[in-house]
PDB file of C-alpha atoms in Angstrom:
ATOM      1  CA  SER A   1    -107.807  63.138  12.447  1.00 43.00           C
ATOM      2  CA  GLN A   2    -107.135  61.070   9.535  1.00 48.00           C
ATOM      3  CA  GLN A   3    -109.861  61.274   6.631  1.00 62.00           C
ATOM      4  CA  GLY A   4    -108.494  57.851   5.556  1.00 70.00           C
ATOM      5  CA  GLU A   5    -107.251  54.956   7.437  1.00 81.00           C
ATOM      6  CA  GLU A   6    -106.389  51.801   6.110  1.00 84.00           C
ATOM      7  CA  ASP A   7    -106.488  48.484   7.827  1.00 86.00           C
ATOM      8  CA  PRO A   8    -104.898  45.947   8.418  1.00 91.00           C
ATOM      9  CA  GLN A   9    -101.590  47.795   9.714  1.00 90.00           C
ATOM     10  CA  ALA A  10     -99.650  44.978   7.858  1.00 93.00           C
ATOM     11  CA  LEU A  11    -100.172  41.789   6.635  1.00 94.00           C
ATOM     12  CA  SER A  12     -97.962  38.578   5.757  1.00 95.00           C
ATOM     13  CA  ILE A  13     -99.420  36.319   3.185  1.00 95.00           C
ATOM     14  CA  GLN A  14     -97.802  33.718   1.144  1.00 96.00           C
ATOM     15  CA  GLU A  15     -96.811  34.388  -2.773  1.00 96.00           C
ATOM     16  CA  GLY A  16     -99.612  32.809  -4.795  1.00 96.00           C
ATOM     17  CA  GLU A  17    -102.478  34.198  -2.352  1.00 96.00           C
ATOM     18  CA  ASN A  18    -104.782  37.419  -2.728  1.00 96.00           C
ATOM     19  CA  ALA A  19    -104.107  40.323  -0.282  1.00 96.00           C
ATOM     20  CA  THR A  20    -107.187  42.739   0.728  1.00 96.00           C
ATOM     21  CA  MET A  21    -106.479  45.983   2.108  1.00 96.00           C
ATOM     22  CA  ASN A  22    -109.503  48.146   3.290  1.00 95.00           C
ATOM     23  CA  CYS A  23    -109.480  52.386   4.054  1.00 94.00           C
ATOM     24  CA  SER A  24    -112.286  53.943   5.449  1.00 93.00           C
ATOM     25  CA  TYR A  25    -112.490  57.561   5.707  1.00 91.00           C
ATOM     26  CA  LYS A  26    -114.997  60.352   7.622  1.00 88.00           C
ATOM     27  CA  THR A  27    -116.369  62.806   5.281  1.00 86.00           C
ATOM     28  CA  SER A  28    -118.037  62.626   1.382  1.00 88.00           C
ATOM     29  CA  ILE A  29    -115.030  62.518  -1.466  1.00 88.00           C
ATOM     30  CA  ASN A  30    -115.179  63.105  -4.871  1.00 86.00           C
ATOM     31  CA  ASN A  31    -112.306  60.465  -5.327  1.00 88.00           C
ATOM     32  CA  LEU A  32    -110.192  58.109  -3.781  1.00 92.00           C
ATOM     33  CA  GLN A  33    -107.128  57.081  -5.009  1.00 92.00           C
ATOM     34  CA  TRP A  34    -104.207  53.575  -3.687  1.00 95.00           C
ATOM     35  CA  TYR A  35    -100.901  54.143  -3.617  1.00 95.00           C
ATOM     36  CA  ARG A  36     -97.636  51.841  -3.095  1.00 96.00           C
ATOM     37  CA  GLN A  37     -94.806  52.873  -1.767  1.00 94.00           C
ATOM     38  CA  ASN A  38     -91.770  50.328  -1.506  1.00 93.00           C
ATOM     39  CA  SER A  39     -89.426  50.731   1.490  1.00 87.00           C
ATOM     40  CA  GLY A  40     -87.674  54.002   1.449  1.00 81.00           C
ATOM     41  CA  ARG A  41     -89.102  55.019  -2.089  1.00 87.00           C
ATOM     42  CA  GLY A  42     -91.299  56.978  -3.562  1.00 89.00           C
ATOM     43  CA  LEU A  43     -95.235  56.704  -3.897  1.00 92.00           C
ATOM     44  CA  VAL A  44     -96.478  55.032  -7.225  1.00 94.00           C
ATOM     45  CA  HIS A  45     -99.740  55.721  -7.877  1.00 93.00           C
ATOM     46  CA  LEU A  46    -102.233  52.384  -8.815  1.00 95.00           C
ATOM     47  CA  ILE A  47    -105.713  53.049  -9.090  1.00 94.00           C
ATOM     48  CA  LEU A  48    -107.830  56.068  -8.855  1.00 93.00           C
ATOM     49  CA  ILE A  49    -112.050  55.416  -8.240  1.00 94.00           C
ATOM     50  CA  ARG A  50    -114.436  57.922  -8.549  1.00 92.00           C
ATOM     51  CA  SER A  51    -117.128  58.912  -6.087  1.00 92.00           C
ATOM     52  CA  ASN A  52    -119.876  57.336  -8.585  1.00 94.00           C
ATOM     53  CA  GLU A  53    -118.027  54.123  -8.934  1.00 96.00           C
ATOM     54  CA  ARG A  54    -118.254  51.080  -7.436  1.00 97.00           C
ATOM     55  CA  GLU A  55    -115.688  48.910  -8.909  1.00 97.00           C
ATOM     56  CA  LYS A  56    -112.432  49.479 -10.456  1.00 97.00           C
ATOM     57  CA  HIS A  57    -109.824  46.737 -12.091  1.00 96.00           C
ATOM     58  CA  SER A  58    -106.454  47.155 -13.484  1.00 95.00           C
ATOM     59  CA  GLY A  59    -104.868  43.830 -13.862  1.00 96.00           C
ATOM     60  CA  ARG A  60    -103.961  41.647 -10.514  1.00 97.00           C
ATOM     61  CA  LEU A  61    -105.652  44.928  -9.119  1.00 97.00           C
ATOM     62  CA  ARG A  62    -109.641  45.181  -8.048  1.00 98.00           C
ATOM     63  CA  VAL A  63    -110.482  48.404  -6.036  1.00 98.00           C
ATOM     64  CA  THR A  64    -114.355  48.817  -4.742  1.00 98.00           C
ATOM     65  CA  LEU A  65    -115.989  51.632  -3.336  1.00 97.00           C
ATOM     66  CA  ASP A  66    -118.899  51.460  -0.942  1.00 96.00           C
ATOM     67  CA  THR A  67    -119.477  55.384  -0.333  1.00 95.00           C
ATOM     68  CA  SER A  68    -122.905  54.426   2.311  1.00 95.00           C
ATOM     69  CA  LYS A  69    -120.316  53.134   4.178  1.00 95.00           C
ATOM     70  CA  LYS A  70    -117.354  55.457   3.494  1.00 94.00           C
ATOM     71  CA  SER A  71    -114.947  52.293   2.957  1.00 95.00           C
ATOM     72  CA  SER A  72    -112.477  51.274  -0.364  1.00 96.00           C
ATOM     73  CA  SER A  73    -110.570  47.922  -0.512  1.00 97.00           C
ATOM     74  CA  LEU A  74    -108.569  47.066  -2.618  1.00 97.00           C
ATOM     75  CA  LEU A  75    -107.315  43.327  -3.838  1.00 98.00           C
ATOM     76  CA  ILE A  76    -104.232  41.884  -5.352  1.00 97.00           C
ATOM     77  CA  THR A  77    -104.801  38.772  -6.845  1.00 97.00           C
ATOM     78  CA  ALA A  78    -101.940  36.087  -7.072  1.00 97.00           C
ATOM     79  CA  SER A  79     -99.576  37.803  -5.223  1.00 97.00           C
ATOM     80  CA  ARG A  80     -96.126  38.213  -5.772  1.00 96.00           C
ATOM     81  CA  ALA A  81     -92.739  38.775  -3.938  1.00 95.00           C
ATOM     82  CA  ALA A  82     -92.624  41.989  -5.722  1.00 95.00           C
ATOM     83  CA  ASP A  83     -95.712  42.851  -4.315  1.00 97.00           C
ATOM     84  CA  THR A  84     -94.207  43.568  -0.900  1.00 97.00           C
ATOM     85  CA  ALA A  85     -94.942  47.146   0.031  1.00 96.00           C
ATOM     86  CA  SER A  86     -96.591  49.819   1.816  1.00 95.00           C
ATOM     87  CA  TYR A  87    -100.370  50.858   0.322  1.00 96.00           C
ATOM     88  CA  PHE A  88    -101.557  53.955   1.342  1.00 94.00           C
ATOM     89  CA  CYS A  89    -105.238  55.467   0.223  1.00 94.00           C
ATOM     90  CA  ALA A  90    -105.730  58.913  -0.259  1.00 91.00           C
ATOM     91  CA  THR A  91    -108.972  60.597  -0.325  1.00 89.00           C
ATOM     92  CA  ASP A  92    -109.990  64.068  -0.551  1.00 82.00           C
ATOM     93  CA  GLU A  93    -113.482  65.924   0.245  1.00 74.00           C
ATOM     94  CA  LYS A  94    -115.791  66.653  -1.977  1.00 71.00           C
ATOM     95  CA  ASN A  95    -116.581  70.331  -3.320  1.00 67.00           C
ATOM     96  CA  ARG A  96    -112.644  70.869  -1.874  1.00 65.00           C
ATOM     97  CA  ASP A  97    -109.725  70.904  -3.614  1.00 60.00           C
ATOM     98  CA  ASP A  98    -107.669  72.098  -1.878  1.00 62.00           C
ATOM     99  CA  LYS A  99    -106.738  69.224   0.112  1.00 70.00           C
ATOM    100  CA  ILE A 100    -105.617  65.200  -0.588  1.00 78.00           C
ATOM    101  CA  ILE A 101    -105.082  63.334   2.863  1.00 83.00           C
ATOM    102  CA  PHE A 102    -103.036  59.795   3.005  1.00 87.00           C
ATOM    103  CA  GLY A 103    -103.852  57.379   5.900  1.00 87.00           C
ATOM    104  CA  LYS A 104    -100.677  55.931   7.732  1.00 86.00           C
ATOM    105  CA  GLY A 105    -100.774  52.485   5.025  1.00 91.00           C
ATOM    106  CA  THR A 106    -100.978  48.980   5.166  1.00 94.00           C
ATOM    107  CA  ARG A 107     -97.423  47.159   5.104  1.00 94.00           C
ATOM    108  CA  LEU A 108     -97.890  44.240   2.958  1.00 96.00           C
ATOM    109  CA  HIS A 109     -95.076  41.444   3.450  1.00 96.00           C
ATOM    110  CA  ILE A 110     -95.071  38.370   0.544  1.00 96.00           C
ATOM    111  CA  LEU A 111     -93.689  35.359   2.201  1.00 94.00           C
ATOM    112  CA  PRO A 112     -91.892  33.118  -0.720  1.00 90.00           C
TER     113      PRO A 112
ATOM    114  CA  ASP B   1     -88.949  56.866 -12.978  1.00 83.00           C
ATOM    115  CA  SER B   2     -91.852  59.059 -12.362  1.00 88.00           C
ATOM    116  CA  GLY B   3     -90.092  61.845 -14.196  1.00 94.00           C
ATOM    117  CA  VAL B   4     -89.917  63.974 -11.048  1.00 96.00           C
ATOM    118  CA  THR B   5     -86.532  64.807  -9.701  1.00 97.00           C
ATOM    119  CA  GLN B   6     -85.492  65.764  -6.241  1.00 97.00           C
ATOM    120  CA  THR B   7     -81.944  66.965  -4.877  1.00 96.00           C
ATOM    121  CA  PRO B   8     -80.515  66.100  -2.859  1.00 96.00           C
ATOM    122  CA  LYS B   9     -80.705  62.731  -2.027  1.00 95.00           C
ATOM    123  CA  HIS B  10     -79.586  62.578   1.839  1.00 95.00           C
ATOM    124  CA  LEU B  11     -79.517  65.511   3.994  1.00 95.00           C
ATOM    125  CA  ILE B  12     -77.382  65.379   7.179  1.00 96.00           C
ATOM    126  CA  THR B  13     -77.029  68.655   9.147  1.00 96.00           C
ATOM    127  CA  ALA B  14     -76.951  70.222  12.690  1.00 96.00           C
ATOM    128  CA  THR B  15     -80.036  71.556  15.203  1.00 96.00           C
ATOM    129  CA  GLY B  16     -80.862  75.039  14.482  1.00 96.00           C
ATOM    130  CA  GLN B  17     -79.641  74.849  10.618  1.00 96.00           C
ATOM    131  CA  ARG B  18     -81.158  75.783   7.533  1.00 96.00           C
ATOM    132  CA  VAL B  19     -81.486  73.587   4.435  1.00 97.00           C
ATOM    133  CA  THR B  20     -83.276  73.947   1.118  1.00 97.00           C
ATOM    134  CA  LEU B  21     -84.510  71.005  -0.890  1.00 98.00           C
ATOM    135  CA  ARG B  22     -85.282  71.144  -4.454  1.00 98.00           C
ATOM    136  CA  CYS B  23     -87.727  69.799  -6.717  1.00 98.00           C
ATOM    137  CA  SER B  24     -88.332  69.288 -10.568  1.00 98.00           C
ATOM    138  CA  PRO B  25     -91.627  68.265 -11.599  1.00 96.00           C
ATOM    139  CA  ARG B  26     -92.919  65.707 -14.625  1.00 95.00           C
ATOM    140  CA  SER B  27     -92.396  67.909 -17.911  1.00 94.00           C
ATOM    141  CA  GLY B  28     -95.771  69.719 -18.516  1.00 90.00           C
ATOM    142  CA  ASP B  29     -97.597  69.478 -14.886  1.00 93.00           C
ATOM    143  CA  LEU B  30     -97.975  72.573 -13.505  1.00 93.00           C
ATOM    144  CA  SER B  31     -98.912  71.447  -9.545  1.00 92.00           C
ATOM    145  CA  VAL B  32     -96.074  70.306  -7.612  1.00 94.00           C
ATOM    146  CA  TYR B  33     -97.026  69.222  -3.246  1.00 93.00           C
ATOM    147  CA  TRP B  34     -94.609  68.563  -0.557  1.00 95.00           C
ATOM    148  CA  TYR B  35     -95.229  66.056   1.700  1.00 94.00           C
ATOM    149  CA  GLN B  36     -93.354  64.789   5.090  1.00 95.00           C
ATOM    150  CA  GLN B  37     -93.063  61.452   5.652  1.00 93.00           C
ATOM    151  CA  SER B  38     -91.968  60.224   9.362  1.00 88.00           C
ATOM    152  CA  LEU B  39     -92.810  56.846  11.238  1.00 78.00           C
ATOM    153  CA  ASP B  40     -95.248  58.116  13.670  1.00 74.00           C
ATOM    154  CA  GLN B  41     -96.657  60.678  11.414  1.00 74.00           C
ATOM    155  CA  GLY B  42     -97.257  59.105   8.293  1.00 80.00           C
ATOM    156  CA  LEU B  43     -97.341  60.899   5.060  1.00 87.00           C
ATOM    157  CA  GLN B  44     -98.624  64.532   5.834  1.00 89.00           C
ATOM    158  CA  PHE B  45     -99.264  66.580   2.862  1.00 89.00           C
ATOM    159  CA  LEU B  46     -97.123  70.109   3.376  1.00 93.00           C
ATOM    160  CA  ILE B  47     -98.333  72.829   0.473  1.00 92.00           C
ATOM    161  CA  GLN B  48     -99.373  72.594  -3.351  1.00 91.00           C
ATOM    162  CA  TYR B  49     -98.262  75.434  -5.690  1.00 93.00           C
ATOM    163  CA  TYR B  50     -99.972  75.437  -8.697  1.00 91.00           C
ATOM    164  CA  ASN B  51     -98.300  77.498 -11.553  1.00 92.00           C
ATOM    165  CA  GLY B  52     -96.436  79.529  -9.274  1.00 94.00           C
ATOM    166  CA  GLU B  53     -98.989  80.471  -6.762  1.00 93.00           C
ATOM    167  CA  GLU B  54     -99.547  78.702  -3.454  1.00 92.00           C
ATOM    168  CA  ARG B  55    -102.573  76.781  -3.751  1.00 88.00           C
ATOM    169  CA  ALA B  56    -103.256  74.872  -0.790  1.00 86.00           C
ATOM    170  CA  LYS B  57    -101.786  74.405   3.104  1.00 87.00           C
ATOM    171  CA  GLY B  58    -101.449  71.327   4.870  1.00 86.00           C
ATOM    172  CA  ASN B  59     -99.220  70.556   7.971  1.00 82.00           C
ATOM    173  CA  ILE B  60     -96.870  73.070   7.555  1.00 91.00           C
ATOM    174  CA  LEU B  61     -94.955  74.449  10.010  1.00 94.00           C
ATOM    175  CA  GLU B  62     -94.119  78.332  10.223  1.00 95.00           C
ATOM    176  CA  ARG B  63     -90.608  77.504  10.194  1.00 97.00           C
ATOM    177  CA  PHE B  64     -91.075  76.231   6.835  1.00 97.00           C
ATOM    178  CA  SER B  65     -91.594  77.878   3.093  1.00 96.00           C
ATOM    179  CA  ALA B  66     -91.630  76.945   0.293  1.00 97.00           C
ATOM    180  CA  GLN B  67     -91.819  78.516  -3.483  1.00 97.00           C
ATOM    181  CA  GLN B  68     -92.323  77.524  -7.000  1.00 97.00           C
ATOM    182  CA  PHE B  69     -90.232  79.466  -9.691  1.00 97.00           C
ATOM    183  CA  PRO B  70     -90.983  80.550 -13.305  1.00 96.00           C
ATOM    184  CA  ASP B  71     -89.986  77.226 -14.863  1.00 95.00           C
ATOM    185  CA  LEU B  72     -92.107  75.063 -12.372  1.00 96.00           C
ATOM    186  CA  HIS B  73     -89.496  73.915  -9.683  1.00 97.00           C
ATOM    187  CA  SER B  74     -89.998  74.374  -6.700  1.00 98.00           C
ATOM    188  CA  GLU B  75     -88.079  74.665  -3.344  1.00 98.00           C
ATOM    189  CA  LEU B  76     -88.770  74.075   0.507  1.00 98.00           C
ATOM    190  CA  ASN B  77     -86.810  75.582   2.461  1.00 98.00           C
ATOM    191  CA  LEU B  78     -86.652  74.258   6.514  1.00 97.00           C
ATOM    192  CA  SER B  79     -85.237  76.557   9.025  1.00 97.00           C
ATOM    193  CA  SER B  80     -84.126  76.392  12.602  1.00 97.00           C
ATOM    194  CA  LEU B  81     -84.629  72.796  12.456  1.00 97.00           C
ATOM    195  CA  GLU B  82     -85.059  70.693  14.679  1.00 96.00           C
ATOM    196  CA  LEU B  83     -84.728  66.810  15.764  1.00 96.00           C
ATOM    197  CA  GLY B  84     -88.303  65.849  14.844  1.00 94.00           C
ATOM    198  CA  ASP B  85     -87.816  67.516  11.620  1.00 96.00           C
ATOM    199  CA  SER B  86     -85.713  63.890  10.766  1.00 96.00           C
ATOM    200  CA  ALA B  87     -88.134  62.686   7.989  1.00 95.00           C
ATOM    201  CA  LEU B  88     -88.426  61.680   4.190  1.00 95.00           C
ATOM    202  CA  TYR B  89     -89.425  64.682   2.341  1.00 97.00           C
ATOM    203  CA  PHE B  90     -90.983  63.944  -1.304  1.00 96.00           C
ATOM    204  CA  CYS B  91     -92.139  66.558  -3.698  1.00 96.00           C
ATOM    205  CA  ALA B  92     -95.321  65.278  -6.102  1.00 94.00           C
ATOM    206  CA  SER B  93     -96.540  66.624  -9.546  1.00 94.00           C
ATOM    207  CA  ALA B  94     -99.477  66.254 -11.415  1.00 90.00           C
ATOM    208  CA  GLN B  95    -100.857  67.929 -14.163  1.00 86.00           C
ATOM    209  CA  LEU B  96    -103.584  70.468 -12.580  1.00 74.00           C
ATOM    210  CA  ALA B  97    -105.869  70.099 -10.119  1.00 64.00           C
ATOM    211  CA  LEU B  98    -105.402  68.466  -6.528  1.00 59.00           C
ATOM    212  CA  THR B  99    -107.312  65.432  -7.319  1.00 63.00           C
ATOM    213  CA  ASP B 100    -105.223  64.844 -10.303  1.00 76.00           C
ATOM    214  CA  THR B 101    -103.141  61.594 -10.243  1.00 83.00           C
ATOM    215  CA  GLN B 102     -99.700  62.463  -8.670  1.00 88.00           C
ATOM    216  CA  TYR B 103     -96.555  61.484  -9.510  1.00 92.00           C
ATOM    217  CA  PHE B 104     -93.604  61.351  -6.596  1.00 94.00           C
ATOM    218  CA  GLY B 105     -90.468  61.626  -6.874  1.00 95.00           C
ATOM    219  CA  PRO B 106     -87.958  59.546  -5.131  1.00 95.00           C
ATOM    220  CA  GLY B 107     -87.475  61.936  -2.069  1.00 95.00           C
ATOM    221  CA  THR B 108     -84.908  63.514   0.048  1.00 96.00           C
ATOM    222  CA  ARG B 109     -84.246  62.057   3.380  1.00 96.00           C
ATOM    223  CA  LEU B 110     -82.869  64.366   5.954  1.00 96.00           C
ATOM    224  CA  THR B 111     -81.538  63.602   9.000  1.00 96.00           C
ATOM    225  CA  VAL B 112     -80.897  66.249  11.922  1.00 96.00           C
ATOM    226  CA  LEU B 113     -78.701  65.674  14.626  1.00 95.00           C
TER     227      LEU B 113
END
């Protein structure tokens, strides 16, 4: 079963609007990471948030982590056409360093 | 450009054949990871090597094997290919630990006919 699962599976919004994607996971973690993938390309690391952090910012990206709910959200503000991509969360398991699991991703489409 | 290179970019072959995918990690990265991405299974972790040694195993089939060489490049060998092996295969590298940021290569698209 998936450790991390993103929601929604797909999202279409108008350019300029904010996009929010969620990730839920099952076990306690050390870190949670968000990656972006443009169609057919390799994944690009966006941001890493540690289990003792609650919020992190990077440019137009804001990530929150709620370990009590085992969930994270990725907010992209003032979306642009170039943000059209799939977004994945990746989690490990606390006290293990031998496995990292990616969710199936959220496909984000920014409409002009 | 992530600094990770993968060859070939595309590969088309027939069922029952064997192929080798190659990956060169970023300069200075000791860990190499292999992933398989298909439409129905999403991104699946296959295997990790660290400084030449196998470090972690994921959902890797027995028909698949990998190795990391002294110069840290890695190869993924896929044998007795089946139609279901058609997928994008990504290599990623990281400095040390599994939870470090991973840098992904552009992928190899394998089509088995």
